[in-house]
Coordinates of C-alpha atoms and ligand atoms in Angstrom, one line a residue:
M117 CA 36.0 14.8 0.7
P118 CA 35.1 16.4 3.1
T119 CA 38.2 18.8 4.3
Q120 CA 39.0 17.6 8.5
A121 CA 37.6 20.6 9.7
E122 CA 33.8 19.3 8.6
V123 CA 35.2 16.1 9.6
D124 CA 35.4 17.2 12.7
A125 CA 32.3 19.7 13.4
L126 CA 30.4 15.9 12.2
K127 CA 31.5 14.7 14.6
A128 CA 30.5 16.9 17.5
K129 CA 27.0 16.4 15.5
Y130 CA 26.9 13.0 16.5
A131 CA 28.8 13.1 19.8
A132 CA 25.9 15.6 21.0
A133 CA 23.5 13.6 20.2
Q134 CA 25.2 10.3 21.7
Q135 CA 25.5 8.7 18.1
E136 CA 29.3 9.0 17.9
H137 CA 29.8 5.4 17.4
V138 CA 29.7 5.3 14.1
F139 CA 32.6 7.2 13.6
T140 CA 34.2 3.8 15.6
F141 CA 36.4 2.9 12.5
Y142 CA 36.6 5.9 10.8
D143 CA 40.2 6.9 10.6
S144 CA 40.7 3.0 9.3
L145 CA 39.1 3.5 6.4
S146 CA 40.4 4.3 2.8
P147 CA 39.8 7.8 1.1
E148 CA 36.7 6.7 -0.4
E149 CA 35.4 5.1 1.7
Q150 CA 35.0 7.9 4.3
A151 CA 33.6 9.4 1.8
V152 CA 31.0 7.3 1.6
L153 CA 30.2 7.5 5.2
Y154 CA 30.3 11.0 6.1
N155 CA 28.4 11.4 3.2
Q156 CA 25.5 9.0 4.7
L157 CA 26.1 11.1 7.9
S158 CA 26.3 14.3 6.9
K159 CA 23.0 14.0 5.0
L160 CA 21.2 12.3 8.4
D161 CA 19.5 14.2 10.6
V162 CA 20.4 12.8 13.8
D163 CA 18.6 14.6 16.2
R164 CA 15.8 13.9 14.6
V165 CA 15.8 9.7 14.0
N166 CA 16.6 10.5 17.5
R167 CA 13.6 11.7 18.0
I168 CA 11.5 9.1 16.0
Y169 CA 13.2 6.4 18.5
K170 CA 12.5 7.8 21.6
K171 CA 8.6 8.9 20.6
A172 CA 8.1 5.5 19.2
V173 CA 9.7 3.7 22.7
S174 CA 7.7 6.3 25.7
G175 CA 4.3 4.7 22.9
L176 CA 5.5 1.1 23.6
E177 CA 4.9 2.4 27.3
S178 CA 2.4 4.0 27.8
S179 CA -0.4 1.6 27.2
T180 CA -4.2 1.4 25.8
T181 CA -7.3 0.3 27.1
N182 CA -9.9 -1.5 25.8
L183 CA -12.2 2.0 27.5
S184 CA -11.0 4.3 24.6
I185 CA -11.8 2.3 22.2
S186 CA -15.9 2.7 20.8
P187 CA -17.7 2.5 17.6
L188 CA -17.2 3.7 14.1
P189 CA -20.0 6.7 13.9
D190 CA -23.1 5.6 11.9
D191 CA -22.8 8.8 9.5
C192 CA -19.2 7.8 8.7
F193 CA -19.7 4.2 7.5
D194 CA -21.4 2.8 4.1
S195 CA -21.2 -0.3 3.1
V196 CA -21.6 -1.5 -0.9
L197 CA -23.2 -5.0 0.9
D198 CA -25.9 -3.5 1.8
A199 CA -26.1 0.1 -0.1
A200 CA -29.1 -0.2 -3.1
E201 CA -28.2 -0.3 -6.9
S202 CA -29.0 3.1 -7.4
K203 CA -26.7 4.3 -4.9
Q204 CA -24.0 3.0 -6.0
K205 CA -24.1 3.9 -9.1
E206 CA -24.6 7.8 -8.3
W207 CA -21.1 7.6 -6.7
E208 CA -20.5 5.6 -9.4
S209 CA -21.5 8.4 -11.7
I210 CA -19.4 11.4 -9.5
G211 CA -15.8 9.1 -9.6
L212 CA -15.8 9.0 -14.1
K213 CA -17.2 12.5 -14.3
S214 CA -13.9 13.4 -11.4
I215 CA -11.9 10.5 -13.8
S216 CA -13.0 12.3 -17.0
E217 CA -12.2 15.5 -15.4
N218 CA -8.4 14.5 -15.2
K219 CA -9.0 14.9 -11.3
V220 CA -8.1 12.0 -9.6
A221 CA -4.4 9.9 -9.5
V222 CA -3.4 7.1 -8.3
I223 CA -0.2 6.1 -5.7
L224 CA 1.0 2.1 -5.1
M225 CA 2.8 2.2 -2.8
A226 CA 5.3 -0.7 -3.2
G227 CA 8.1 0.4 -1.4
G228 CA 8.4 -3.0 1.1
Q229 CA 10.8 -5.1 0.6
G230 CA 8.3 -8.4 0.6
T231 CA 10.4 -10.3 3.3
R232 CA 7.6 -13.3 3.2
L233 CA 6.9 -13.6 -0.1
G234 CA 11.2 -14.5 -0.4
S235 CA 10.8 -12.9 -3.8
S236 CA 14.6 -11.4 -4.7
A237 CA 11.8 -8.7 -7.0
P238 CA 10.0 -6.1 -6.1
K239 CA 6.6 -7.7 -5.2
G240 CA 4.4 -5.9 -8.7
C241 CA 6.7 -8.4 -10.3
Y242 CA 5.7 -10.9 -9.2
D243 CA 3.5 -13.7 -11.7
I244 CA 0.5 -15.3 -9.7
G245 CA 0.9 -17.9 -12.2
L246 CA -2.4 -16.3 -14.2
P247 CA -2.2 -18.4 -17.4
S248 CA -1.2 -14.9 -18.9
H249 CA 2.0 -14.3 -16.1
K250 CA 1.2 -10.7 -16.0
S251 CA 2.6 -9.2 -13.4
L252 CA 0.7 -7.4 -10.1
F253 CA 1.9 -4.4 -11.6
Q254 CA 0.5 -5.3 -14.9
L255 CA -2.1 -6.2 -14.0
Q256 CA -3.4 -2.7 -12.1
A257 CA -1.2 -1.1 -14.9
E258 CA -3.9 -2.3 -17.0
R259 CA -7.0 -1.6 -15.0
I260 CA -6.2 1.7 -15.2
L261 CA -5.9 1.7 -18.9
R262 CA -9.7 0.1 -19.5
L263 CA -10.6 2.9 -16.5
Q264 CA -9.4 5.5 -18.3
K265 CA -11.7 4.6 -21.6
I266 CA -14.9 3.5 -19.3
A267 CA -14.9 6.7 -17.7
K268 CA -14.1 8.7 -21.6
D269 CA -17.2 6.4 -23.0
S270 CA -19.3 7.1 -19.9
T271 CA -18.3 11.0 -20.1
G272 CA -18.6 11.2 -23.7
T273 CA -15.6 13.8 -22.5
Q274 CA -13.7 14.8 -26.1
G275 CA -9.6 15.6 -24.4
E276 CA -8.4 12.5 -23.7
V277 CA -8.7 11.6 -19.3
I278 CA -5.4 11.1 -18.1
I279 CA -4.7 8.8 -14.2
P280 CA -1.4 9.3 -13.3
W281 CA -0.3 6.8 -11.8
Y282 CA 2.7 7.2 -8.5
V283 CA 5.4 4.5 -7.8
M284 CA 5.9 4.7 -4.6
T285 CA 10.1 2.3 -4.3
S286 CA 12.1 2.6 -1.5
G287 CA 16.1 2.1 -1.4
P288 CA 15.9 -1.8 -2.0
T289 CA 13.0 -1.1 -4.7
R290 CA 13.4 1.2 -7.1
A291 CA 16.1 0.2 -9.7
A292 CA 14.4 -3.3 -9.6
T293 CA 10.8 -1.5 -10.5
E294 CA 12.2 1.3 -12.8
G295 CA 13.6 -1.4 -14.8
F296 CA 10.5 -3.4 -15.1
F297 CA 8.8 -0.6 -16.5
Q298 CA 11.2 0.7 -18.3
S299 CA 11.4 -3.6 -19.1
N300 CA 7.1 -3.7 -20.1
G301 CA 6.8 -0.6 -22.2
Y302 CA 5.1 0.9 -19.5
F303 CA 2.0 -1.7 -20.0
G304 CA 0.9 0.6 -22.1
L305 CA 0.6 3.6 -20.4
K306 CA 2.4 6.6 -21.3
Q307 CA 5.3 6.7 -19.4
E308 CA 5.2 10.7 -18.9
N309 CA 1.9 9.5 -16.7
V310 CA 3.8 7.2 -14.7
I311 CA 5.8 9.2 -11.8
I312 CA 8.4 6.7 -9.8
F313 CA 10.0 8.4 -6.9
E314 CA 10.9 6.7 -3.9
Q315 CA 10.4 7.0 0.1
G316 CA 12.5 8.3 2.9
T317 CA 14.7 5.2 5.0
L318 CA 15.5 5.2 9.3
P319 CA 18.4 4.1 10.9
A320 CA 17.9 0.3 12.8
F321 CA 18.6 1.2 16.1
T322 CA 19.5 -1.4 18.9
N323 CA 17.4 -2.1 21.7
E324 CA 18.9 0.8 23.8
G325 CA 19.0 3.2 21.1
K326 CA 21.8 3.4 19.5
I327 CA 22.6 3.4 15.5
F328 CA 23.5 0.0 13.8
L329 CA 26.5 0.4 11.7
E330 CA 25.3 -2.1 9.1
T331 CA 29.8 -2.2 8.3
K332 CA 32.3 -0.2 9.1
S333 CA 31.3 2.9 6.3
K334 CA 27.2 2.3 5.4
L335 CA 24.7 2.6 8.4
A336 CA 21.9 -0.1 8.6
V337 CA 18.8 2.5 7.6
A338 CA 15.4 0.2 6.4
P339 CA 12.5 2.2 4.7
D340 CA 10.9 4.8 6.6
G341 CA 7.3 2.0 6.7
N342 CA 3.9 2.5 4.0
G343 CA 3.5 5.9 6.4
G344 CA 6.6 7.1 4.9
I345 CA 4.6 8.1 1.7
Y346 CA 3.6 11.1 2.9
A347 CA 7.0 13.6 4.0
A348 CA 7.4 11.3 0.2
L349 CA 5.2 13.0 -1.4
R350 CA 6.8 16.1 0.0
Y351 CA 10.5 16.2 -1.2
E352 CA 10.6 14.4 -4.2
N353 CA 7.9 16.7 -5.4
V354 CA 4.7 14.5 -5.8
L355 CA 2.6 17.0 -4.9
T356 CA 4.1 20.0 -6.6
D357 CA 3.4 17.1 -9.9
L358 CA -0.1 17.0 -8.6
A359 CA -1.4 20.8 -8.7
S360 CA 0.5 21.6 -11.3
R361 CA -2.1 17.7 -13.4
G362 CA -5.1 20.5 -11.7
I363 CA -5.5 17.1 -9.5
L364 CA -7.9 16.8 -6.7
Y365 CA -8.6 13.3 -5.1
V366 CA -6.1 10.7 -5.0
H367 CA -6.5 6.8 -4.6
A368 CA -3.6 5.1 -2.3
Y369 CA -3.4 1.4 -2.1
C370 CA -1.1 -1.8 -2.0
V371 CA 0.8 -3.2 -4.8
D372 CA -0.5 -6.6 -3.5
N373 CA -3.4 -6.8 -2.9
C374 CA -4.2 -8.6 -6.9
L375 CA -7.8 -7.4 -6.7
V376 CA -7.0 -4.3 -6.2
R377 CA -9.7 -1.5 -7.9
V378 CA -7.3 0.8 -8.9
A379 CA -9.4 4.4 -9.0
D380 CA -12.4 2.4 -8.1
P381 CA -14.4 5.3 -9.2
V382 CA -17.2 3.7 -6.9
F383 CA -14.7 4.8 -3.8
I384 CA -13.9 8.5 -5.7
G385 CA -17.5 9.3 -6.1
Y386 CA -18.6 7.5 -2.2
S387 CA -15.3 9.7 -0.8
I388 CA -16.6 13.3 -2.8
S389 CA -19.8 12.8 -2.0
K390 CA -19.5 12.6 1.8
N391 CA -17.1 15.5 1.6
A392 CA -14.2 13.1 2.9
D393 CA -10.7 14.7 3.4
C394 CA -9.6 10.9 3.5
S395 CA -11.4 7.5 2.9
A396 CA -10.6 4.6 3.8
K397 CA -12.1 1.2 2.0
V398 CA -12.7 -1.9 4.9
V399 CA -14.2 -5.2 4.0
R400 CA -16.2 -7.3 7.1
K401 CA -13.8 -8.9 9.4
A402 CA -14.4 -12.2 9.5
Y403 CA -14.8 -13.4 12.8
P404 CA -14.1 -12.0 16.3
E405 CA -10.4 -13.6 16.4
E406 CA -9.6 -13.1 13.1
P407 CA -5.5 -11.2 13.6
V408 CA -6.5 -7.6 11.4
G409 CA -6.1 -4.1 12.5
V410 CA -10.6 -2.2 13.1
I411 CA -11.0 0.6 12.0
A412 CA -13.0 2.1 14.6
L413 CA -12.3 5.6 17.5
R414 CA -9.7 5.9 19.7
N415 CA -10.2 8.8 22.2
G416 CA -12.3 10.2 20.2
K417 CA -10.3 10.4 17.2
F418 CA -10.5 7.7 14.1
N419 CA -8.0 4.9 14.3
V420 CA -6.8 1.2 13.0
V421 CA -6.7 -1.0 15.9
E422 CA -4.9 -4.2 16.3
Y423 CA -6.8 -7.2 17.1
S424 CA -3.7 -7.5 20.2
E425 CA -5.8 -4.5 21.9
F426 CA -9.7 -6.2 22.2
D427 CA -10.1 -8.4 24.6
P428 CA -12.6 -11.4 23.9
T429 CA -15.6 -10.4 24.9
L430 CA -15.8 -6.2 22.8
A431 CA -13.9 -8.7 19.9
A432 CA -16.8 -10.8 20.0
L433 CA -19.9 -7.7 20.3
T434 CA -22.1 -7.3 17.5
K435 CA -24.7 -4.5 16.5
A436 CA -28.3 -4.4 16.5
N437 CA -28.0 -6.6 13.2
G438 CA -25.4 -8.9 13.9
Q439 CA -22.2 -7.6 12.7
L440 CA -19.5 -7.0 14.6
E441 CA -19.6 -3.4 16.2
Y442 CA -15.9 -3.4 15.3
G443 CA -15.9 -5.5 11.6
A444 CA -14.1 -2.9 10.0
A445 CA -11.9 -4.8 8.1
N446 CA -8.4 -2.1 7.2
I447 CA -6.7 -2.9 3.8
A448 CA -5.3 0.5 3.3
N449 CA -7.1 1.3 0.8
H450 CA -6.9 5.1 0.8
F451 CA -8.5 7.9 -0.8
Y452 CA -7.1 11.4 -0.2
T453 CA -7.8 14.7 -0.8
V454 CA -4.9 16.6 -2.8
D455 CA -5.6 19.9 -0.1
F456 CA -5.1 17.1 2.5
L457 CA -2.2 15.9 2.2
K458 CA -0.6 19.2 1.3
S459 CA -1.8 19.7 5.0
V460 CA -0.1 16.7 6.6
E461 CA 3.3 18.7 7.1
R462 CA 1.2 20.6 9.7
F463 CA 1.1 17.4 12.0
E464 CA 4.0 15.2 11.1
G465 CA 5.8 15.3 13.6
E466 CA 2.6 14.4 16.3
L467 CA 3.5 11.0 14.4
E468 CA 4.3 7.9 16.2
Y469 CA 6.6 5.4 15.0
H470 CA 5.6 1.5 15.0
I471 CA 9.1 -0.2 16.3
A472 CA 9.4 -4.1 14.5
R473 CA 12.3 -5.6 16.0
K474 CA 13.8 -7.4 13.9
K475 CA 17.5 -9.1 13.4
I476 CA 19.4 -6.9 12.1
K477 CA 22.9 -7.5 10.3
H478 CA 25.4 -5.2 11.4
V479 CA 29.3 -5.2 12.8
D480 CA 30.8 -5.0 15.6
L481 CA 32.0 -2.4 17.3
T482 CA 34.9 -4.1 19.0
T483 CA 36.0 -6.8 17.3
G484 CA 35.2 -5.4 13.7
E485 CA 33.4 -8.9 12.4
L486 CA 29.9 -8.5 11.2
Q487 CA 27.5 -10.0 12.1
S488 CA 23.6 -11.9 10.9
P489 CA 21.7 -11.5 14.2
I490 CA 19.9 -15.6 14.9
K491 CA 17.2 -13.8 16.7
P492 CA 16.1 -10.3 17.1
N493 CA 18.3 -7.5 18.2
G494 CA 17.6 -4.4 17.6
M495 CA 14.5 -2.2 16.1
K496 CA 13.4 -0.7 12.5
M497 CA 11.3 2.5 13.2
E498 CA 7.7 2.2 10.3
L499 CA 5.4 4.7 10.9
F500 CA 2.2 3.2 9.0
V501 CA -0.2 4.9 6.2
F502 CA -3.6 5.5 8.7
D503 CA -1.2 6.6 10.8
V504 CA -2.7 9.8 9.2
F505 CA -6.6 8.9 10.9
P506 CA -6.9 11.2 14.1
F507 CA -5.6 13.8 12.0
T508 CA -8.5 14.0 9.8
E509 CA -11.3 16.3 9.4
R510 CA -13.7 14.4 7.2
M511 CA -12.9 10.7 7.2
A512 CA -15.3 8.3 5.8
V513 CA -15.3 4.6 5.6
L514 CA -16.4 2.2 2.7
E515 CA -16.6 -1.6 3.5
V516 CA -16.7 -3.7 0.0
D517 CA -17.1 -6.9 -0.8
R518 CA -13.9 -9.2 0.3
K519 CA -13.9 -12.1 -2.8
D520 CA -14.1 -9.2 -5.3
E521 CA -12.3 -6.6 -3.3
F522 CA -8.7 -7.5 -1.3
S523 CA -6.6 -10.4 -1.9
P524 CA -3.2 -10.3 -0.6
L525 CA 0.2 -12.1 -1.9
K526 CA 1.5 -11.4 1.1
N527 CA 3.8 -15.9 2.0
A528 CA 5.9 -17.8 0.7
P529 CA 4.3 -20.1 -2.3
G530 CA 2.4 -23.2 -0.8
T531 CA 2.2 -21.6 2.8
G532 CA -1.8 -21.5 1.9
I533 CA -2.3 -18.2 3.1
D534 CA -2.3 -15.1 0.9
D535 CA -0.1 -16.6 -1.1
P536 CA 0.8 -17.2 -4.8
D537 CA -2.3 -20.0 -5.5
T538 CA -4.4 -18.1 -3.1
S539 CA -4.0 -15.1 -5.5
K540 CA -4.6 -16.6 -8.9
R541 CA -7.0 -18.5 -7.2
D542 CA -9.4 -14.8 -6.3
I543 CA -8.9 -13.8 -9.0
M544 CA -10.3 -16.4 -11.4
N545 CA -13.0 -17.4 -9.0
Q546 CA -13.8 -13.3 -9.5
H547 CA -13.8 -13.9 -13.7
L548 CA -16.2 -16.9 -13.5
R549 CA -18.2 -14.3 -11.1
F550 CA -17.8 -11.9 -14.2
V551 CA -19.4 -14.4 -16.9
E552 CA -21.9 -16.3 -14.9
K553 CA -23.2 -12.3 -13.7
V554 CA -23.7 -11.3 -17.7
G555 CA -25.7 -14.6 -17.4
G556 CA -23.2 -16.9 -18.8
K557 CA -22.5 -20.5 -18.1
V558 CA -18.5 -22.1 -17.7
V559 CA -18.4 -26.0 -18.0
A560 CA -15.0 -27.5 -17.5
G561 CA -12.9 -28.6 -19.5
D562 CA -9.5 -31.6 -20.3
G563 CA -8.4 -32.3 -17.2
E564 CA -10.7 -29.1 -14.8
T565 CA -12.8 -29.6 -12.4
Q566 CA -16.3 -27.9 -12.5
D567 CA -14.3 -26.4 -8.9
S568 CA -10.9 -25.6 -10.7
L569 CA -11.9 -24.1 -13.5
T570 CA -9.0 -21.4 -15.8
L571 CA -10.9 -18.4 -16.5
E572 CA -8.8 -15.0 -16.7
I573 CA -10.1 -11.8 -18.6
S574 CA -7.8 -9.2 -18.4
P575 CA -8.3 -6.5 -17.1
L576 CA -7.9 -4.6 -20.8
V577 CA -11.3 -6.0 -21.8
S578 CA -13.5 -5.6 -18.2
Y579 CA -12.5 -3.8 -15.0
A580 CA -15.1 -5.0 -12.4
G581 CA -17.6 -7.3 -14.4
E582 CA -18.9 -5.2 -17.8
G583 CA -18.3 -5.0 -21.2
L584 CA -19.1 -8.8 -20.6
E585 CA -23.1 -9.1 -22.1
K586 CA -21.7 -10.4 -25.3
L587 CA -21.2 -13.8 -22.5
K588 CA -25.5 -13.8 -21.7
G589 CA -27.1 -16.8 -22.4
K590 CA -24.0 -19.0 -24.1
T591 CA -21.6 -21.2 -22.7
V592 CA -17.4 -21.0 -22.1
R593 CA -15.2 -23.7 -21.5
T594 CA -11.8 -24.1 -19.5
P595 CA -9.5 -23.4 -19.7
A596 CA -9.6 -19.7 -20.8
V597 CA -8.6 -16.6 -21.4
I598 CA -10.0 -13.7 -22.8
D599 CA -6.7 -11.0 -23.9
T600 CA -9.3 -9.4 -26.0
V601 CA -12.6 -8.1 -26.8
S602 CA -12.3 -10.4 -30.1
D603 CA -11.8 -13.3 -27.9
I604 CA -14.9 -13.2 -26.2
E605 CA -16.0 -14.4 -29.4
K606 CA -13.4 -17.4 -29.3
V607 CA -14.1 -18.8 -26.4
I608 CA -17.9 -19.9 -26.7
I609 CA -19.6 -23.1 -27.4
S610 CA -22.6 -22.6 -27.8
Ligands
UTP44 P1 3.9 -5.4 4.4 O1 3.7 -4.5 5.3 O2 3.1 -5.6 4.2 O3 5.2 -4.9 3.7 O4 3.7 -4.0 3.4 P2 6.1 -6.0 3.3 O5 7.4 -5.1 2.1 O6 4.6 -5.9 1.3 O7 6.0 -7.8 2.8 P3 7.4 -8.3 4.0 O8 6.5 -7.8 5.3 O9 8.2 -7.8 4.2 O10 6.8 -10.0 4.4 C1 1.5 -3.2 2.2 C2 2.3 -2.3 2.0 O11 3.0 -1.1 2.0 C3 3.9 -1.1 1.5 C4 4.1 -3.2 0.4 O12 4.9 -2.5 -0.8 C5 2.8 -3.2 0.1 O13 2.6 -2.5 -0.9 N1 5.4 -0.6 2.3 C6 5.7 -0.9 3.1 C7 5.6 0.4 1.2 O14 5.4 0.9 0.4 N2 6.9 1.1 2.3 C8 7.4 0.7 3.6 O15 8.6 1.0 3.4 C9 6.3 -0.8 4.0

């Protein structure tokens, strides 16, 4: 319980910050509720959040023009769609060597609330309807397990190869995520190598810059966006843990991409060979009006330019090879050196938060009644993971094949776009290509047609198409599930 003097001091601080209304109901609360509110308010740096609000709002007012946008320099951009096979092998072996030396970790951004998907559980727990019913978390864990083995075997490493997995959660997703990992035995990974941490939150603001009270004794807060990763790595001691494990490179990605190549050795090796401090995977923008952000230069600095910022002529501009000049679609899939992650603290104050207009449940300060607005009534502030791009010194961008590496789960079942069905379809189509690539054939079994084949290959068997050589010249009949190496023989019919 705070003393009266402590409460008075805190009230004075909030009054100086013009946010004293958060004490409106304080005197009418029970001592327990008072303690809860006091605790929340005393932990919040109200001057910092006011600064964030002001900077975000002033950013909205300063418009950017097309004139400030320019294409990516050629020497910072490569594509696995064009690069020679030998070059890709070279990148892959550099990546595998680093992994085998235990210099690579992965950070998963899983703090979002997945409102569009509409599931009450964290998105990573979602079952996209594969025959195995594996969740997104399980698919990713198994890719890590497989890659540890590939790195160990391909380099002849004697000791254990470990790719530590740092899972960023948020207030709304932490407990459920921890529970899911525990009840699933960390999907075969060692618990000590799965580190679950939590990103920060920021209060929601009214359009006039006042902090919302969600109830009489609680501020309305929300996760501070996937760019909250940088501050969280520091105050959740992830940077210290990375250093103590001797990690030099990090792959960071979003939980909702069912095709994500976790710790992709090709991307890691590419980034190392470019001597990049940060790099980004992109996919080819499909058509000029596609509503995706692209990586380009803004005022000479790397940045993500939103589709709404392009005029149609600029968006349709093509290069000599016929591809879009601004075609590097951002998929929030990054490489960092640990040194770069440490350096973020130096320029953090310069990062500009983005405003998302939202419906914010709150208590009416006059009547004390709870309000559930039907239209956006205020704003949440978020930092995006790519907001650090302008501060990089040696950035590189690698284009990858969308059908092999990017299929996000965003929307509710039945939507038809980026939903559980498209995720499932894209994984099974990829597995079909894996079999065909080694010279196998897949035929439709009972109740299936050639364009809806049920074929699932566990990531424990194949990370990116390797390990399936036994299928060369063989025919597989669907539905077929290859869960272990010994299942390969079982699914062959001729
Ligand atoms: P999205 O912006 O698509 O948000 O996140 P979301 O929570 O998945 O879905 P909606 O918008 O509520 O429907 C892209 C990635 O960034 C992570 C998400 O977990 C996802 O991996 N993220 C987002 C965070 O880690 N923290 C955040 O505060 C927001």
